[in-house]
Short mmCIF file of C-alpha atoms and ligand atoms in Angstrom, two decimals:
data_model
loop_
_atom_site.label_atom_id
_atom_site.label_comp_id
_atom_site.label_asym_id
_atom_site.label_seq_id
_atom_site.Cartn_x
_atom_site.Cartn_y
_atom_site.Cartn_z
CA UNK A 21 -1.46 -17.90 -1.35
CA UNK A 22 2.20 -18.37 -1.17
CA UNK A 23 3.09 -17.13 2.42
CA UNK A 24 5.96 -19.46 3.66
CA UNK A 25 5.52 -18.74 7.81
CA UNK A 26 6.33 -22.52 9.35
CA UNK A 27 3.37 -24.93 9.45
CA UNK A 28 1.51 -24.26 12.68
CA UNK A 29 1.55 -27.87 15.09
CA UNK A 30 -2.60 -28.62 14.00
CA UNK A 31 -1.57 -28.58 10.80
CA UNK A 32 2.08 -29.60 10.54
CA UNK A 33 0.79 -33.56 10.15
CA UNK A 34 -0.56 -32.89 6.96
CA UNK A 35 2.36 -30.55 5.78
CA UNK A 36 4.49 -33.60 6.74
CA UNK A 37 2.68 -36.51 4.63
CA UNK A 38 2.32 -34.60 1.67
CA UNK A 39 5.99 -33.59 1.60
CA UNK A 40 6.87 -37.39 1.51
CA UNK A 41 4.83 -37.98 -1.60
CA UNK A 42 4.68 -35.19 -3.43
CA UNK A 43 7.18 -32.70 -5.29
CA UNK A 44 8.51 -29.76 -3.07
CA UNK A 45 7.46 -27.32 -5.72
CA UNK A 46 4.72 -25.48 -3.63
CA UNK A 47 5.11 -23.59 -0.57
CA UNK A 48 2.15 -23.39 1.79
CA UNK A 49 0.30 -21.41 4.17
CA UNK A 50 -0.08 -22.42 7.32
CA UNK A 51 -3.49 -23.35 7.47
CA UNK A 52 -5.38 -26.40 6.44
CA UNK A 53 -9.03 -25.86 4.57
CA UNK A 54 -11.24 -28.82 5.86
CA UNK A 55 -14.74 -27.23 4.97
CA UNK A 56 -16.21 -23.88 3.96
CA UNK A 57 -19.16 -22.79 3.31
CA UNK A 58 -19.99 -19.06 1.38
CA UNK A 59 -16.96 -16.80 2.00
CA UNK A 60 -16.13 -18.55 5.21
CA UNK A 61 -13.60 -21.87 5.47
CA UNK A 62 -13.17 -23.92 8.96
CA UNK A 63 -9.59 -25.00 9.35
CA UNK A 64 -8.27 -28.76 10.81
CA UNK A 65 -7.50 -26.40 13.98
CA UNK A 66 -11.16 -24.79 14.03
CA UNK A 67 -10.33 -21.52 12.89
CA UNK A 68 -13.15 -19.85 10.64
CA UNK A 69 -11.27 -17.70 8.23
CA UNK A 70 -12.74 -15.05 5.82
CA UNK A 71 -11.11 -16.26 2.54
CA UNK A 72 -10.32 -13.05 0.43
CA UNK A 73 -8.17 -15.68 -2.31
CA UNK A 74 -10.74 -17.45 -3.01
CA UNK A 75 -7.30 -20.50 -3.80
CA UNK A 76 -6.21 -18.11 -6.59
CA UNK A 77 -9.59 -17.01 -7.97
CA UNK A 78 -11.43 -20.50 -8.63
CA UNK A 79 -13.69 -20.41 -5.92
CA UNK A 80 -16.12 -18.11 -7.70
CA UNK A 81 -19.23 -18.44 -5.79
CA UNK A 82 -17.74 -19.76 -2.61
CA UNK A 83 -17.75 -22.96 -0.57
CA UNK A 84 -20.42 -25.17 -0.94
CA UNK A 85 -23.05 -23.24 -2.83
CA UNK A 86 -26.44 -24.97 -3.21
CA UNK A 87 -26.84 -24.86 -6.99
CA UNK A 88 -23.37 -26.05 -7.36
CA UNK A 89 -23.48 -28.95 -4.96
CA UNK A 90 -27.02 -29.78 -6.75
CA UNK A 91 -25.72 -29.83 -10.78
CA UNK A 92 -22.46 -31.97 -9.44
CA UNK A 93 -24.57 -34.27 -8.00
CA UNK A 94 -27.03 -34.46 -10.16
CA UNK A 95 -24.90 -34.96 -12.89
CA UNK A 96 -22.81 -37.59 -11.61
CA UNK A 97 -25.66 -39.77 -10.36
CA UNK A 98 -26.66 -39.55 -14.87
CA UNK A 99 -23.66 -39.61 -16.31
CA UNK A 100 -20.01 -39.10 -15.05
CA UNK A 101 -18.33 -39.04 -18.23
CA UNK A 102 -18.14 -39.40 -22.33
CA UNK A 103 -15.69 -38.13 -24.37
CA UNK A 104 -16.07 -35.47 -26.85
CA UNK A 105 -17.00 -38.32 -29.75
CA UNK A 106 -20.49 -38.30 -28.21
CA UNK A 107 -23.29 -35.42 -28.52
CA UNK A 108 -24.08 -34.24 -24.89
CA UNK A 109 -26.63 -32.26 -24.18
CA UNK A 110 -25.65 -30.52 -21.27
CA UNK A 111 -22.32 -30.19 -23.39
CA UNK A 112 -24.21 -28.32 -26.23
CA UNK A 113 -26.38 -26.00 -23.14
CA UNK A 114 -22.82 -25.02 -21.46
CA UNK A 115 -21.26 -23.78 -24.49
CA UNK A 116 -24.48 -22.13 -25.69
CA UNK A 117 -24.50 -20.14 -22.13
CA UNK A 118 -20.77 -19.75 -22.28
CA UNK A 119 -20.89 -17.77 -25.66
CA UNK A 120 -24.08 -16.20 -24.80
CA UNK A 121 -21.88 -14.74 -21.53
CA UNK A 122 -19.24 -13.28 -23.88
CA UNK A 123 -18.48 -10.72 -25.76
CA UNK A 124 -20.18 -10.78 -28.85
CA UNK A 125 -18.70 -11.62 -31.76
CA UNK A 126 -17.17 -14.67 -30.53
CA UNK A 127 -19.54 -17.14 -31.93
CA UNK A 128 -17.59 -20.87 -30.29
CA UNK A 129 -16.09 -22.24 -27.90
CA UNK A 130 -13.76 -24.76 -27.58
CA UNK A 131 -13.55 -26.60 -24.00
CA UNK A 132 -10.07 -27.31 -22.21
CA UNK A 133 -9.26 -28.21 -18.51
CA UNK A 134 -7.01 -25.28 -17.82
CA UNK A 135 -5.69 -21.85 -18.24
CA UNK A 136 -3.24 -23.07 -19.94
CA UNK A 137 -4.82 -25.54 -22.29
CA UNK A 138 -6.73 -22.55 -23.15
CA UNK A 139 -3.94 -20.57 -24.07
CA UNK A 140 -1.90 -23.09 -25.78
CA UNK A 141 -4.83 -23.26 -28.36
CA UNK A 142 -5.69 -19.62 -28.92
CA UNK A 143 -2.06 -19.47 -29.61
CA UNK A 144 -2.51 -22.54 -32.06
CA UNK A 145 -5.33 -21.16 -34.12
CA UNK A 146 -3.64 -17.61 -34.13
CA UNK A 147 -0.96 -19.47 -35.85
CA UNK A 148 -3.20 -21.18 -37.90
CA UNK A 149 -5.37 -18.48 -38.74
CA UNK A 150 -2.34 -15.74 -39.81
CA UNK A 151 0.23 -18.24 -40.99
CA UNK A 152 3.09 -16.12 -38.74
CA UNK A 153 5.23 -17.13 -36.14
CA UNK A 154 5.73 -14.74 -33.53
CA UNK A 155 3.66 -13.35 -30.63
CA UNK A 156 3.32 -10.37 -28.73
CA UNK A 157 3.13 -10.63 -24.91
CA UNK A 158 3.35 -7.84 -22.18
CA UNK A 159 5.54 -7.50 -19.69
CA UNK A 160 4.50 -8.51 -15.64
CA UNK A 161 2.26 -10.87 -17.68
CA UNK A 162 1.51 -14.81 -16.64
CA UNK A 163 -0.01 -17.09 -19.23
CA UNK A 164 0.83 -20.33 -17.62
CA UNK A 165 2.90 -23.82 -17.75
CA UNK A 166 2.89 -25.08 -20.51
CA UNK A 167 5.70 -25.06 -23.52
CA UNK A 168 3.63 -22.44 -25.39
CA UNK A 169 1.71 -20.39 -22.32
CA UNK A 170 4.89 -20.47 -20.51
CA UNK A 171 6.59 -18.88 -23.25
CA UNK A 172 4.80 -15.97 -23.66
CA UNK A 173 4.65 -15.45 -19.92
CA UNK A 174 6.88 -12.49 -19.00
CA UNK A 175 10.55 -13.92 -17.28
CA UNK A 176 9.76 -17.64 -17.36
CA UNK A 177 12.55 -18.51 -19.64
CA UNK A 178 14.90 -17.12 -17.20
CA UNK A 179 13.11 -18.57 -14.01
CA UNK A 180 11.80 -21.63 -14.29
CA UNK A 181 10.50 -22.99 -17.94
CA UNK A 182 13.28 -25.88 -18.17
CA UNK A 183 12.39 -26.81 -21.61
CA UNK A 184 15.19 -26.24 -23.82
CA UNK A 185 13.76 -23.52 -26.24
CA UNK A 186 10.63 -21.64 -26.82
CA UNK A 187 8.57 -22.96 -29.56
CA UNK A 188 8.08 -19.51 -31.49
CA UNK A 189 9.19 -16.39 -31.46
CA UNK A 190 7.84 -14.09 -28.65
CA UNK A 191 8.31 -10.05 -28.56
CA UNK A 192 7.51 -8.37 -24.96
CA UNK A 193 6.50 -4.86 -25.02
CA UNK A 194 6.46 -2.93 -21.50
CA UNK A 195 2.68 -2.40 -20.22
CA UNK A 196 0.75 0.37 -21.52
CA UNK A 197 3.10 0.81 -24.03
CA UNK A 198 1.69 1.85 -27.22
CA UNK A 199 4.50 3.05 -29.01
CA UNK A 200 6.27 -0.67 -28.37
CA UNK A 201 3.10 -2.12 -29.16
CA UNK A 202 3.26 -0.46 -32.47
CA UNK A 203 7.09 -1.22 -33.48
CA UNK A 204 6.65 -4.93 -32.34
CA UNK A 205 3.68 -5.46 -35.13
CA UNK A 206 5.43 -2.81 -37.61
CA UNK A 207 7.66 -6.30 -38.54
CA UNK A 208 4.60 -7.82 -40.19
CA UNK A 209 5.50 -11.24 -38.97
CA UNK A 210 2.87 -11.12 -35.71
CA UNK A 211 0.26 -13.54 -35.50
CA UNK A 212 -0.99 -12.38 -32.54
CA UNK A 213 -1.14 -10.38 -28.92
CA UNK A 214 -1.80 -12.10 -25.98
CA UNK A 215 -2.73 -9.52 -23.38
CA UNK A 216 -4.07 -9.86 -19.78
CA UNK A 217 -6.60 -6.87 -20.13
CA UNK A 218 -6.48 -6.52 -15.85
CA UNK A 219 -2.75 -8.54 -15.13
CA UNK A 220 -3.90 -10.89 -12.26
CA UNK A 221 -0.59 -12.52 -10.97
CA UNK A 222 1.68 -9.13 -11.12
CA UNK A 223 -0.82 -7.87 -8.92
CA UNK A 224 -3.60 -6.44 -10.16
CA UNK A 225 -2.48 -3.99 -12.89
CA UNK A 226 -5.48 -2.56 -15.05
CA UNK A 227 -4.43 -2.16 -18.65
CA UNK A 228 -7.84 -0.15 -18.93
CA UNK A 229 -9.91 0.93 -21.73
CA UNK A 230 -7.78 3.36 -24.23
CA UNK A 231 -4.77 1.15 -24.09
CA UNK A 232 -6.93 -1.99 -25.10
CA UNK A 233 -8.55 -0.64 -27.59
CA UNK A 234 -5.73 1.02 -28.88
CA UNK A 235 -4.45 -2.39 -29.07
CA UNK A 236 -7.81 -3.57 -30.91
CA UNK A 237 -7.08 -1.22 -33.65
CA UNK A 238 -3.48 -1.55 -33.88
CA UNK A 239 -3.44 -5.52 -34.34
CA UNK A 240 -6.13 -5.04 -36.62
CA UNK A 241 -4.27 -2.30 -38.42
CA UNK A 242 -1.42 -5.38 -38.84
CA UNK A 243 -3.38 -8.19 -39.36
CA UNK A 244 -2.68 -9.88 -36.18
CA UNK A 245 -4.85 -11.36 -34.06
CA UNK A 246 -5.61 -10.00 -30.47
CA UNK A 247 -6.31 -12.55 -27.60
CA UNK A 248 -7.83 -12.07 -24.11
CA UNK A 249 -6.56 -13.42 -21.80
CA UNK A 250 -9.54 -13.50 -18.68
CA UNK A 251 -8.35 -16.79 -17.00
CA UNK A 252 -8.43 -14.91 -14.12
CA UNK A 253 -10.02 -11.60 -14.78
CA UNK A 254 -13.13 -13.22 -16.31
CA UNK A 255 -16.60 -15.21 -15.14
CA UNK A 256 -17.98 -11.80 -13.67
CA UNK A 257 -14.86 -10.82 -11.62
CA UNK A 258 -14.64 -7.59 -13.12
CA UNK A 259 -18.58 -6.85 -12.31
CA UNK A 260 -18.81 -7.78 -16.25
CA UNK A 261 -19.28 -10.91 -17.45
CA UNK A 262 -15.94 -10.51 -18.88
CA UNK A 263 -13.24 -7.47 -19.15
CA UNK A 264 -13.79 -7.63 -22.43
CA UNK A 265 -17.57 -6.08 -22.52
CA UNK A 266 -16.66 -3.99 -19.23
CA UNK A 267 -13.71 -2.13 -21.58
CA UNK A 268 -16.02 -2.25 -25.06
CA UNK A 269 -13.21 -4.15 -26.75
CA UNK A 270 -13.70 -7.35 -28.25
CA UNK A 271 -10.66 -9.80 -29.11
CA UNK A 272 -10.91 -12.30 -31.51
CA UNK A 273 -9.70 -14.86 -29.13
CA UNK A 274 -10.53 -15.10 -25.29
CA UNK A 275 -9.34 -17.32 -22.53
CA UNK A 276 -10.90 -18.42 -19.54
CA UNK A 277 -10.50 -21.15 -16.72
CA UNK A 278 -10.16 -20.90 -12.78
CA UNK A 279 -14.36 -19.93 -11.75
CA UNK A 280 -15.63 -21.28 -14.85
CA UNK A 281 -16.77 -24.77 -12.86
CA UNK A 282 -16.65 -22.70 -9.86
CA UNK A 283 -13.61 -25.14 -8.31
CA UNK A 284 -14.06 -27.84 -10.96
CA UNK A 285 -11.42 -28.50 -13.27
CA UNK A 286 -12.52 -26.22 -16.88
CA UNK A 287 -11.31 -23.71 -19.30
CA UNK A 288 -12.21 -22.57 -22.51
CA UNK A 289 -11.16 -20.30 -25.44
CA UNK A 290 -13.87 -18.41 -26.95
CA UNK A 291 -13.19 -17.85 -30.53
CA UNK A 292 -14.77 -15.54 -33.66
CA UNK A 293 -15.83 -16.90 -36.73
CA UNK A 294 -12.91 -15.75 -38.38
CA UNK A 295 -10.09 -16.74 -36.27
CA UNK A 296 -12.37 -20.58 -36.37
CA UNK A 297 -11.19 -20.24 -40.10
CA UNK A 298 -11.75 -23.50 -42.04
CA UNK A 299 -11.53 -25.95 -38.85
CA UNK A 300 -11.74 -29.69 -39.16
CA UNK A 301 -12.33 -32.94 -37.15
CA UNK A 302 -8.97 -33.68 -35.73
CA UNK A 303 -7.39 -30.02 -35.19
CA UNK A 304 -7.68 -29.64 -32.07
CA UNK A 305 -8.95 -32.38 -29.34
CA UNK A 306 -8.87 -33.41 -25.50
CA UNK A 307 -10.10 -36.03 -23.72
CA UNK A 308 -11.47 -34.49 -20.48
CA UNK A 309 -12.62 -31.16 -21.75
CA UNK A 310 -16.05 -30.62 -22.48
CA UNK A 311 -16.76 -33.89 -20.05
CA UNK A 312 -20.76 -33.72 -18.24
CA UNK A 313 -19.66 -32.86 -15.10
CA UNK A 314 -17.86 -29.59 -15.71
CA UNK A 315 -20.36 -28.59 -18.14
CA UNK A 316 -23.01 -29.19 -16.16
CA UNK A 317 -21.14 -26.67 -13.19
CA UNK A 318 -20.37 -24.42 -16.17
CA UNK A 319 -23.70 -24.30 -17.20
CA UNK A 320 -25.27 -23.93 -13.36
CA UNK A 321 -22.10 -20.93 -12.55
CA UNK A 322 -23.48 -18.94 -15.20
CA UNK A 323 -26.95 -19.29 -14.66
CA UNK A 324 -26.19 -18.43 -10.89
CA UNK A 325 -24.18 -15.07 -11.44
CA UNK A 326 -26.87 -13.98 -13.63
CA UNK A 327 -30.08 -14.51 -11.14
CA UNK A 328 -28.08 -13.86 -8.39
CA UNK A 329 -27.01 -10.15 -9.69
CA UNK A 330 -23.70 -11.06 -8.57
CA UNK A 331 -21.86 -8.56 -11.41
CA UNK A 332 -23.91 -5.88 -9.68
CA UNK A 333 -22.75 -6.98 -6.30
CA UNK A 334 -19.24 -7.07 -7.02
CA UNK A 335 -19.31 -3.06 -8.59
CA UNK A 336 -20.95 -2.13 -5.26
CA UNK A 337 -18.33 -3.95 -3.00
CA UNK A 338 -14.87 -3.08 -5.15
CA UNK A 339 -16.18 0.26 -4.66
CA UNK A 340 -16.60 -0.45 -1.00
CA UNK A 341 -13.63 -1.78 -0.42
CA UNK A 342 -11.81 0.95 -2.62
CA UNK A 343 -13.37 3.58 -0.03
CA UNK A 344 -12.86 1.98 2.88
CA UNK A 345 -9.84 -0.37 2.79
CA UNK A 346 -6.92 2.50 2.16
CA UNK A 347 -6.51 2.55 6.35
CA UNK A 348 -3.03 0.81 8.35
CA UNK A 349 -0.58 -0.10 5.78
CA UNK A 350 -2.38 0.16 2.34
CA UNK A 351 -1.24 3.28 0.45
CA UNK A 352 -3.52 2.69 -2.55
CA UNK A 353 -5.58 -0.14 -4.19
CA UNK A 354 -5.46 -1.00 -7.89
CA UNK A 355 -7.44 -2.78 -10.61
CA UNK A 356 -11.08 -3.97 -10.96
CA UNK A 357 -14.31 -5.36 -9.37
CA UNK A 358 -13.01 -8.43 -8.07
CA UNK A 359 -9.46 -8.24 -8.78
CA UNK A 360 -7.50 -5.88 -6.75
CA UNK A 361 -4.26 -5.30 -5.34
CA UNK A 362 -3.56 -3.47 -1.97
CA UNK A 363 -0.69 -1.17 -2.41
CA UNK A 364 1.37 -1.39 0.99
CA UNK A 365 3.96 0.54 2.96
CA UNK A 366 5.82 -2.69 4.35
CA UNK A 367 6.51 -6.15 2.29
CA UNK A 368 2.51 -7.54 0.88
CA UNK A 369 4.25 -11.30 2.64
CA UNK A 370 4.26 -9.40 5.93
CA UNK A 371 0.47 -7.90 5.95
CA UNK A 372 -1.02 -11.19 4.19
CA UNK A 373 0.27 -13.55 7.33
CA UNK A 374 -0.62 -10.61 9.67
CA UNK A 375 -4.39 -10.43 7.68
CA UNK A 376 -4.33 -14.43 8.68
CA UNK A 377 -3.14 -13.88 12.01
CA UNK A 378 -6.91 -11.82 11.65
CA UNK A 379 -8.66 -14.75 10.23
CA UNK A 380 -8.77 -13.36 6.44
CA UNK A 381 -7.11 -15.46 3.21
CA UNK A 382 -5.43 -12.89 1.12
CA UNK A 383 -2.38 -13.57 -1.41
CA UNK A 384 0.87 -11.90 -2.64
CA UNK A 385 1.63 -11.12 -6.27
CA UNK A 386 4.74 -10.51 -8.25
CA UNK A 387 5.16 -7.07 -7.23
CA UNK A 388 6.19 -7.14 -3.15
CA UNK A 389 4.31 -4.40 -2.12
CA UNK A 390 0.81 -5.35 -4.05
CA UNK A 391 -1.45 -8.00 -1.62
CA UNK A 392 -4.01 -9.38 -3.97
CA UNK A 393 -7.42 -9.90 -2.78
CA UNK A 394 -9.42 -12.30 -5.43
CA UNK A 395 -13.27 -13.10 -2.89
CA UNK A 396 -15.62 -15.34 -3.94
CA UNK A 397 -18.58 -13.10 -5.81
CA UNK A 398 -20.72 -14.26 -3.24
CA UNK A 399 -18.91 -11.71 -0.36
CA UNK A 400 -20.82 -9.69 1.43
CA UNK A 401 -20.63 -5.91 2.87
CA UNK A 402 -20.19 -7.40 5.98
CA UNK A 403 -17.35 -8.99 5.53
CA UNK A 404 -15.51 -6.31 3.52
CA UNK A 405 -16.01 -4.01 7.12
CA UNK A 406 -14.15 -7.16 8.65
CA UNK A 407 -11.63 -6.70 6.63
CA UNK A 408 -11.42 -2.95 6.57
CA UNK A 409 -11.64 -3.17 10.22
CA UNK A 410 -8.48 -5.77 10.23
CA UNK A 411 -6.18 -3.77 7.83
CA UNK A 412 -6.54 -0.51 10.26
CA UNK A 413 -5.92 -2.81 13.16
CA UNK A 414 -2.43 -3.73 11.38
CA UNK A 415 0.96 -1.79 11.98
CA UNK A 416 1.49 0.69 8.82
C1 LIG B 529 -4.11 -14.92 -16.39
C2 LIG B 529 -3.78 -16.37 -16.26
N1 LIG B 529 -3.63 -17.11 -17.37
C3 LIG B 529 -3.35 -18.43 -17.30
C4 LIG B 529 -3.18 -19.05 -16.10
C5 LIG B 529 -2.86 -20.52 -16.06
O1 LIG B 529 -3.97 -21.23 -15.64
P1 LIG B 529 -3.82 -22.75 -15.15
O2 LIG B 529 -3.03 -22.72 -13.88
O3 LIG B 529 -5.25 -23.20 -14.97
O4 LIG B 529 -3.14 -23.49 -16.24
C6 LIG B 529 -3.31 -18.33 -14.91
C7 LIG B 529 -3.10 -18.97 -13.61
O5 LIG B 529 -2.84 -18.35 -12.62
C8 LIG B 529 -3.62 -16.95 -15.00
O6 LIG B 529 -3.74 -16.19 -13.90
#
């Protein structure tokens, strides 16, 4: 969430010490996490709140679930780390379940720490793969922090990416665009198009089915490569394992981080056979990727969607909340399953600290009237009437 309303007194303590330490670079809301469990978290000041952010979309299955608690445990009390110059088996079982869970077609996976690790090497072995040096990114989109993310995330350079160039040549075409789409890889010097297929951060805008797959055909057509970004549309959020089976289109590179370990530190890129090309030892690498412990949550976050139907769940509530949450000031609600934006009459900064002031966690986006709502998988219908209930309570 970045609300910015003044730290309430329980909390201000903690606002306080970690000002003196740490960079000033984050603004918070005015609550302090000190347990959850499921949806729910308790607060240093004993507030239960409903948490509808779910701290940007990691905590897939919630607080404290039992499987996850278990395979952390577990796993640390065998083995809390070896590098990637070891075999591990619950290294080899994640990644098996990991490609099993996406699309097909994309036969490996390579394991990263972060959204952005993840993207920095699909855009590597797009590069590698085509030989070409520019990229194609879409507008509203966010990619990430690093030199190479950053720079194909849409408005960085002017706002905040402080290096002193880009490392390659990026074209942004305005979303939904096909026409754009089409001049930007008519130059024949594209390696490949990053795309959000549901854009998470500029508050929930679906790209949706005809303009992805027009995009399929069209890099195709040009012989770049396409790349899905899912960091935070993926792990089931959609009500599909990924947006990439929901929508029938699959990329030849796909991204994915935040729920993977369920709150533990992971990412991955998921990568064809193709765009693998000729790899070797030594051309790409990382030292905490791929470690036991987040495998062994990767491994046990799959495994618990799946049994737990939680892909159906999350169809049936989006559609709840979708019929039931356009009350007080929401005007409309946009994207998919999981990932949805409220559409509101007054500024989204004003409802999400008057949602709080309800006991529900919601989150602004980069458009100002959009609140995002990103819940755990494991919400119930309950709680989406709580909310329903709250948002008609609220001023239009
Ligand atoms: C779609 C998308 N890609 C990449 C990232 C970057 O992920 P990380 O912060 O783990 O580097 C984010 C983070 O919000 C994201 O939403």
């Amino acid at each position: 969430m970045t609300t910015t309303t003044a730290a309430v007194p329980e909390i201000a303590q903690a606002s306080r010490d970690e000002a003196r330490f740490l960079l000033p670079v984050y603004a918070h809301t005015p609550v302090e996490p000190v347990s959850g469990r499921g949806v729910v978290v308790e607060t240093r000041d004993g507030r239960s709140l409903l948490d509808f952010y779910g701290g940007h979309a990691v905590a897939l299955l919630g607080y404290r679930h039992p499987r996850l608690v278990a395979a952390l445990a577990g796993q640390a009390e065998e083995l809390f780390f070896q590098s990637n110059s070891v075999p591990l088996a619950v290294r080899a079982r994640a990644a098996e379940r990991l490609v099993a869970f996406g699309p097909e077609g994309l036969t490996r996976a390579f394991l990263v720490n972060s959204g952005a690790e993840a993207n920095e090497n699909a855009l590597r072995l797009a590069f590698r793969a085509t030989g070409r040096g520019r990229i194609v990114a879409v507008e509203g989109a966010f990619h990430g922090r690093t030199a190479a993310a950053a720079a194909v995330t849409h408005k960085a350079v002017e706002k905040w990416y402080a290096f002193p160039r880009t490392p390659f040549d990026v074209t942004f075409v305005p979303r939904g665009d096909l026409a754009a789409l089409e001049a930007a890889l008519a130059v024949g010097d594209v390696a490949a198009m990053i795309v959000e297929p549901i854009q998470g951060q500029a508050g929930a805008y679906d790209l949706g089915a005809d303009y992805l797959k027009a995009a399929r055909e069209l890099t195709r057509a040009a012989g770049a490569l396409l790349i899905f970004d899912e960091v935070q549309c993926g792990m089931g959020r959609t009500g599909h394992p990924f947006a990439a089976q929901a929508y029938g289109v699959t990329p030849d590179l796909l991204t994915v981080a935040k729920g993977l370990a369920g709150g533990f530190p992971a990412g991955a890129v998921l990568v064809s056979e193709a765009a693998a090309g000729d790899l070797k030892v030594g051309d790409l690498g990382t030292t905490f990727g791929g470690g036991p412990l987040a495998c062994a949550l990767i491994e046990t976050v799959i495994d618990t969607i799946e049994t737990e139907g939680l892909m159906a769940r999350v169809r049936t509530l989006s559609r709840l909340i979708r019929d039931t949450c356009r009350v007080g000031p929401v005007t409309a609600i946009q994207g998919e399953g999981f990932l949805l934006g409220l559409r509101t009459t007054r500024p989204a900064r004003q409802i999400v600290d008057e949602l709080l002031d309800h006991g529900i966690l919601s989150g602004t986006s980069g458009d100002p009237n959009i609140v995002r709502l990103l819940p755990p998988l494991v919400l119930e219908e309950a709680h989406v009437h709580t909310l329903a209930r709250a948002l008609a309570e609220i001023h239009p």
